[in-house]
CSV table of C-alpha atoms and ligand atoms in Angstrom, one decimal:
chain,number,residue,atom,x,y,z
A,1,MET,CA,127.4,188.7,154.8
A,2,TYR,CA,126.7,187.1,151.5
A,3,LYS,CA,123.3,188.4,150.4
A,4,ILE,CA,121.5,186.2,147.9
A,5,ILE,CA,119.0,187.9,145.6
A,6,ASN,CA,116.8,185.5,143.7
A,7,PHE,CA,115.1,186.6,140.4
A,8,ASP,CA,112.3,184.6,138.8
A,9,THR,CA,114.0,185.1,135.5
A,10,LEU,CA,117.0,187.0,134.1
A,11,PRO,CA,118.8,187.0,130.7
A,12,SER,CA,122.0,186.3,132.5
A,13,THR,CA,123.1,186.7,136.1
A,14,ASN,CA,126.5,187.8,134.9
A,15,LYS,CA,125.0,190.4,132.6
A,16,TYR,CA,122.7,191.7,135.3
A,17,LEU,CA,125.6,192.3,137.7
A,18,LYS,CA,127.8,193.8,135.0
A,19,GLU,CA,125.1,196.4,134.4
A,20,ASN,CA,124.1,196.9,138.0
A,21,TYR,CA,127.3,196.3,140.1
A,22,GLN,CA,127.3,200.0,141.2
A,23,ASN,CA,124.0,199.5,143.1
A,24,TYR,CA,125.2,196.4,145.1
A,25,ASN,CA,127.7,195.7,147.8
A,26,GLU,CA,130.5,193.2,147.4
A,27,TYR,CA,129.4,189.7,148.2
A,28,THR,CA,126.0,190.1,146.7
A,29,VAL,CA,124.9,186.9,145.0
A,30,VAL,CA,122.4,187.1,142.1
A,31,SER,CA,120.7,183.9,141.3
A,32,THR,CA,117.9,182.6,139.0
A,33,TYR,CA,116.5,179.3,138.0
A,34,LYS,CA,115.5,180.7,134.6
A,35,GLN,CA,118.3,182.2,132.6
A,36,THR,CA,117.2,183.1,129.0
A,37,GLU,CA,120.6,184.2,127.6
A,38,GLY,CA,123.2,182.4,129.7
A,39,LYS,CA,126.7,183.1,128.7
A,40,GLY,CA,129.6,180.7,128.5
A,41,ARG,CA,133.3,181.4,127.8
A,42,GLU,CA,134.5,182.4,124.3
A,43,ASN,CA,131.0,183.7,123.3
A,44,LYS,CA,129.4,180.3,123.8
A,45,LYS,CA,125.9,180.0,125.3
A,46,TRP,CA,125.3,178.4,128.6
A,47,LEU,CA,122.2,176.2,128.3
A,48,ALA,CA,120.3,175.3,131.4
A,49,GLU,CA,116.7,173.9,131.5
A,50,ASN,CA,114.4,176.2,133.4
A,51,ASN,CA,113.8,175.5,137.0
A,52,LYS,CA,116.3,172.6,137.1
A,53,ASN,CA,119.8,173.9,137.4
A,54,ILE,CA,121.7,176.4,139.4
A,55,THR,CA,122.9,179.7,137.7
A,56,PHE,CA,124.3,182.4,139.9
A,57,SER,CA,126.9,185.1,140.1
A,58,ILE,CA,128.9,186.5,143.0
A,59,LEU,CA,129.9,190.2,143.0
A,60,LEU,CA,133.4,191.0,144.3
A,61,LYS,CA,135.2,194.3,144.6
A,62,PRO,CA,138.7,193.3,145.6
A,63,THR,CA,141.8,195.5,145.8
A,64,ILE,CA,144.1,193.1,144.0
A,65,ASP,CA,146.4,193.4,141.1
A,66,THR,CA,144.9,192.6,137.7
A,67,THR,CA,147.6,190.0,137.2
A,68,LYS,CA,145.8,187.9,139.8
A,69,LEU,CA,142.5,187.8,137.9
A,70,PRO,CA,143.0,184.3,136.4
A,71,LEU,CA,143.3,183.0,139.9
A,72,ILE,CA,139.7,183.9,140.7
A,73,THR,CA,138.4,181.4,138.1
A,74,LEU,CA,140.5,178.7,139.8
A,75,ILE,CA,139.2,179.7,143.3
A,76,ALA,CA,135.6,179.3,142.0
A,77,GLY,CA,136.5,176.0,140.3
A,78,ALA,CA,138.1,174.6,143.5
A,79,SER,CA,135.1,175.7,145.5
A,80,VAL,CA,132.6,174.0,143.2
A,81,ARG,CA,134.8,170.9,143.0
A,82,ASN,CA,135.0,170.6,146.7
A,83,VAL,CA,131.2,170.9,147.0
A,84,ILE,CA,130.4,168.6,144.1
A,85,SER,CA,132.8,166.0,145.7
A,86,LYS,CA,130.5,165.8,148.7
A,87,TYR,CA,128.1,164.2,146.2
A,88,HIS,CA,130.4,162.5,143.7
A,89,SER,CA,134.1,162.5,142.9
A,90,SER,CA,135.0,165.3,140.5
A,91,GLU,CA,137.9,167.1,139.0
A,92,ILE,CA,138.8,170.5,137.6
A,93,LYS,CA,139.5,170.8,133.9
A,94,TRP,CA,141.6,173.9,133.7
A,95,PRO,CA,140.7,176.7,133.6
A,96,ASN,CA,136.9,176.7,134.3
A,97,ASP,CA,135.1,173.3,134.0
A,98,ILE,CA,134.2,170.8,136.6
A,99,ILE,CA,134.1,167.2,135.4
A,100,VAL,CA,132.3,164.2,136.7
A,101,ASN,CA,132.6,160.8,134.9
A,102,ASN,CA,134.5,162.5,132.0
A,103,LYS,CA,131.6,164.9,131.4
A,104,LYS,CA,131.1,168.6,132.3
A,105,ILE,CA,128.8,169.2,135.3
A,106,SER,CA,129.7,172.9,135.9
A,107,GLY,CA,131.2,175.9,134.2
A,108,ILE,CA,132.6,179.2,135.5
A,109,LEU,CA,132.7,182.5,133.8
A,110,VAL,CA,134.6,185.4,135.6
A,111,GLU,CA,134.1,188.8,134.1
A,112,SER,CA,135.7,192.0,135.2
A,113,ILE,CA,135.0,195.7,135.1
A,114,ILE,CA,138.3,197.6,135.1
A,115,SER,CA,139.1,201.3,134.8
A,116,ASN,CA,142.2,202.4,136.7
A,117,LYS,CA,141.6,199.6,139.1
A,118,ILE,CA,139.3,196.6,139.4
A,119,GLU,CA,135.8,198.1,139.9
A,120,ALA,CA,134.0,194.8,140.0
A,121,LEU,CA,134.5,191.1,139.4
A,122,ILE,CA,131.6,188.9,138.6
A,123,VAL,CA,132.0,185.2,139.3
A,124,GLY,CA,129.4,183.4,137.3
A,125,ILE,CA,128.7,179.7,138.2
A,126,GLY,CA,126.5,177.3,136.4
A,127,ILE,CA,125.9,173.8,137.9
A,128,ASN,CA,123.9,171.1,136.2
A,129,SER,CA,122.1,169.8,139.2
A,130,ASN,CA,118.7,168.4,138.2
A,131,GLN,CA,118.6,168.5,134.4
A,132,GLU,CA,118.2,165.1,132.9
A,133,GLN,CA,118.1,165.8,129.1
A,134,PHE,CA,120.6,168.0,127.3
A,135,ASP,CA,120.5,169.8,124.0
A,136,SER,CA,121.8,167.4,121.3
A,137,SER,CA,124.8,169.8,120.8
A,138,ILE,CA,126.1,169.0,124.3
A,139,GLN,CA,124.4,165.7,125.1
A,140,SER,CA,127.6,163.7,124.8
A,141,ILE,CA,129.7,166.1,126.9
A,142,ALA,CA,127.3,167.2,129.7
A,143,THR,CA,126.0,165.5,132.8
A,144,SER,CA,124.2,166.5,136.0
A,145,LEU,CA,124.2,165.5,139.7
A,146,LYS,CA,120.8,163.9,139.2
A,147,ILE,CA,122.0,161.8,136.3
A,148,VAL,CA,125.0,160.5,138.2
A,149,LEU,CA,123.3,160.1,141.6
A,150,GLY,CA,119.8,159.1,140.4
A,151,LYS,CA,118.2,161.5,142.9
A,152,GLU,CA,116.9,165.0,143.1
A,153,ILE,CA,119.3,167.7,144.4
A,154,ASP,CA,118.3,170.5,146.8
A,155,ASN,CA,119.4,173.5,144.8
A,156,ALA,CA,119.1,176.0,147.6
A,157,LEU,CA,121.4,173.8,149.7
A,158,LEU,CA,123.8,173.4,146.9
A,159,ILE,CA,124.1,177.2,146.2
A,160,ASN,CA,124.7,177.8,149.9
A,161,GLN,CA,127.4,175.1,150.1
A,162,VAL,CA,129.2,176.6,147.1
A,163,ILE,CA,129.0,180.2,148.6
A,164,ILE,CA,130.4,179.0,151.9
A,165,GLU,CA,133.2,177.1,150.3
A,166,PHE,CA,134.0,180.0,147.9
A,167,ASP,CA,134.1,182.4,150.9
A,168,ARG,CA,136.6,180.1,152.7
A,169,LEU,CA,138.9,179.7,149.7
A,170,TYR,CA,138.6,183.4,148.6
A,171,LYS,CA,139.4,184.7,152.1
A,172,ASP,CA,142.4,182.3,152.3
A,173,PHE,CA,143.6,183.7,148.9
A,174,LEU,CA,143.2,187.4,150.1
A,175,ASN,CA,145.4,186.4,153.1
A,176,ASN,CA,148.0,185.1,150.6
A,177,GLY,CA,146.9,181.5,151.1
A,178,LYS,CA,147.0,179.0,148.2
A,179,GLU,CA,144.7,176.2,149.3
A,180,PHE,CA,142.7,176.6,146.1
A,181,LEU,CA,145.9,175.9,144.0
A,182,ASP,CA,146.5,172.7,146.0
A,183,VAL,CA,142.9,171.6,145.1
A,184,CYS,CA,143.4,172.5,141.4
A,185,ARG,CA,146.6,170.6,141.3
A,186,LYS,CA,145.4,167.5,143.2
A,187,TYR,CA,142.2,167.2,141.1
A,188,ASN,CA,143.7,168.4,137.8
A,189,TYR,CA,141.7,166.5,135.2
A,190,LEU,CA,144.2,167.3,132.5
A,191,GLN,CA,147.3,166.1,134.5
A,192,ASP,CA,149.6,164.1,132.2
A,193,ARG,CA,147.1,164.1,129.4
A,194,LYS,CA,147.8,165.0,125.8
A,195,ILE,CA,146.0,168.2,124.9
A,196,TYR,CA,145.7,170.5,121.9
A,197,HIS,CA,145.9,174.2,122.2
A,198,GLU,CA,145.9,176.5,119.1
A,199,ASN,CA,146.7,173.4,116.9
A,200,ASN,CA,149.7,172.4,118.9
A,201,GLU,CA,150.1,169.2,120.9
A,202,TYR,CA,151.3,169.2,124.5
A,203,ILE,CA,151.4,167.1,127.6
A,204,VAL,CA,150.1,168.7,130.8
A,205,LYS,CA,152.6,168.9,133.6
A,206,ASP,CA,151.2,171.3,136.3
A,207,ILE,CA,149.4,174.5,137.2
A,208,ASN,CA,151.7,177.2,138.4
A,209,ASP,CA,151.3,179.8,141.1
A,210,ILE,CA,149.9,182.4,138.7
A,211,GLY,CA,147.3,180.0,137.4
A,212,ASN,CA,148.8,179.1,134.1
A,213,LEU,CA,148.8,175.6,132.7
A,214,VAL,CA,152.3,174.2,132.5
A,215,VAL,CA,152.8,171.9,129.5
A,216,SER,CA,155.6,170.3,127.6
A,217,ASP,CA,155.7,170.4,123.9
A,218,THR,CA,156.7,167.7,121.5
A,219,ASN,CA,160.4,168.7,122.0
A,220,ASN,CA,160.0,168.3,125.7
A,221,CYS,CA,160.3,172.1,126.2
A,222,LEU,CA,158.2,173.5,129.0
A,223,LYS,CA,155.6,176.2,128.1
A,224,GLU,CA,152.9,178.1,130.0
A,225,LEU,CA,149.4,178.4,128.6
A,226,PHE,CA,147.5,181.3,130.1
A,227,TYR,CA,144.1,181.4,128.4
A,228,GLY,CA,141.8,179.6,126.1
A,229,GLU,CA,140.2,176.4,125.5
A,230,VAL,CA,142.2,173.2,125.5
A,231,THR,CA,140.9,170.0,123.8
A,232,LEU,CA,141.8,166.4,124.5
A,233,SER,CA,142.4,163.8,121.9
A,234,ASN,CA,139.5,161.4,122.3
A,235,ILE,CA,137.6,162.3,125.5
A,236,TYR,CA,136.1,165.5,126.5
B,301,BTN,C1,131.5,178.0,130.6
B,301,BTN,O1,131.6,176.8,130.9
B,301,BTN,O2,131.8,178.4,129.4
B,301,BTN,C2,131.1,179.0,131.6
B,301,BTN,C3,129.7,178.9,131.9
B,301,BTN,C4,129.2,179.9,133.0
B,301,BTN,C5,127.7,179.9,133.2
B,301,BTN,C6,127.3,180.8,134.3
B,301,BTN,S1,125.6,180.5,134.7
B,301,BTN,C7,125.6,181.9,135.7
B,301,BTN,C8,126.4,183.0,135.0
B,301,BTN,N1,125.6,183.8,134.2
B,301,BTN,C9,125.9,183.5,132.9
B,301,BTN,O3,125.3,184.1,131.9
B,301,BTN,N2,126.9,182.7,132.8
B,301,BTN,C10,127.4,182.3,134.1
């Protein structure tokens, strides 16, 4: 029931679905191996070498409350982590990165179209599969499956594996299951690490049921972080 539509090239699979979601059914997947204006979180670019890496977006039209939206990023993250881990051990850096050997191998950007209710959710996933050289701006923090495994990855197989796993965890979530949260907690890259968020220092304690990062501040008071980028002291 997931239908994959492959484009030779697109500015951005997320942008395409944001502009065209009304013409497609839920569970349509738009993919391309040549994204010319890939978008990351917080207005960053997503850079992927042409015909090497995976860039795709899944269209959802759920009848869920908007308060649950942050969980969709975690569902996608848990799915990608579970699939990447068939190839190499990996962890989730809350809220949207997948990490292998302390470097980013995948990023997730969920965008929503909301009027009175959720009209559409676009789950954008980029996975560095076969890229071997990265732009100097991200060289020290990015890796790929090919770099860590030393062999070419079958991109069509990888996309299918992620879609199947996403479907499983998303359906579990729609049935009030929380398997994705177990995955995010068990493979929480930030667990017990010192992080910085908006110039404050915290220690990461947990991820709670609404998808927030639970941290303790320098006075040992618990606090919840619900958005944004967190940075670590000396590693990515
Ligand atoms: C991030 O790590 O900041 C999120 C990156 C998300 C990249 C994917 S690639 C497919 C989809 N289309 C986009 O333009 N962005 C997402």
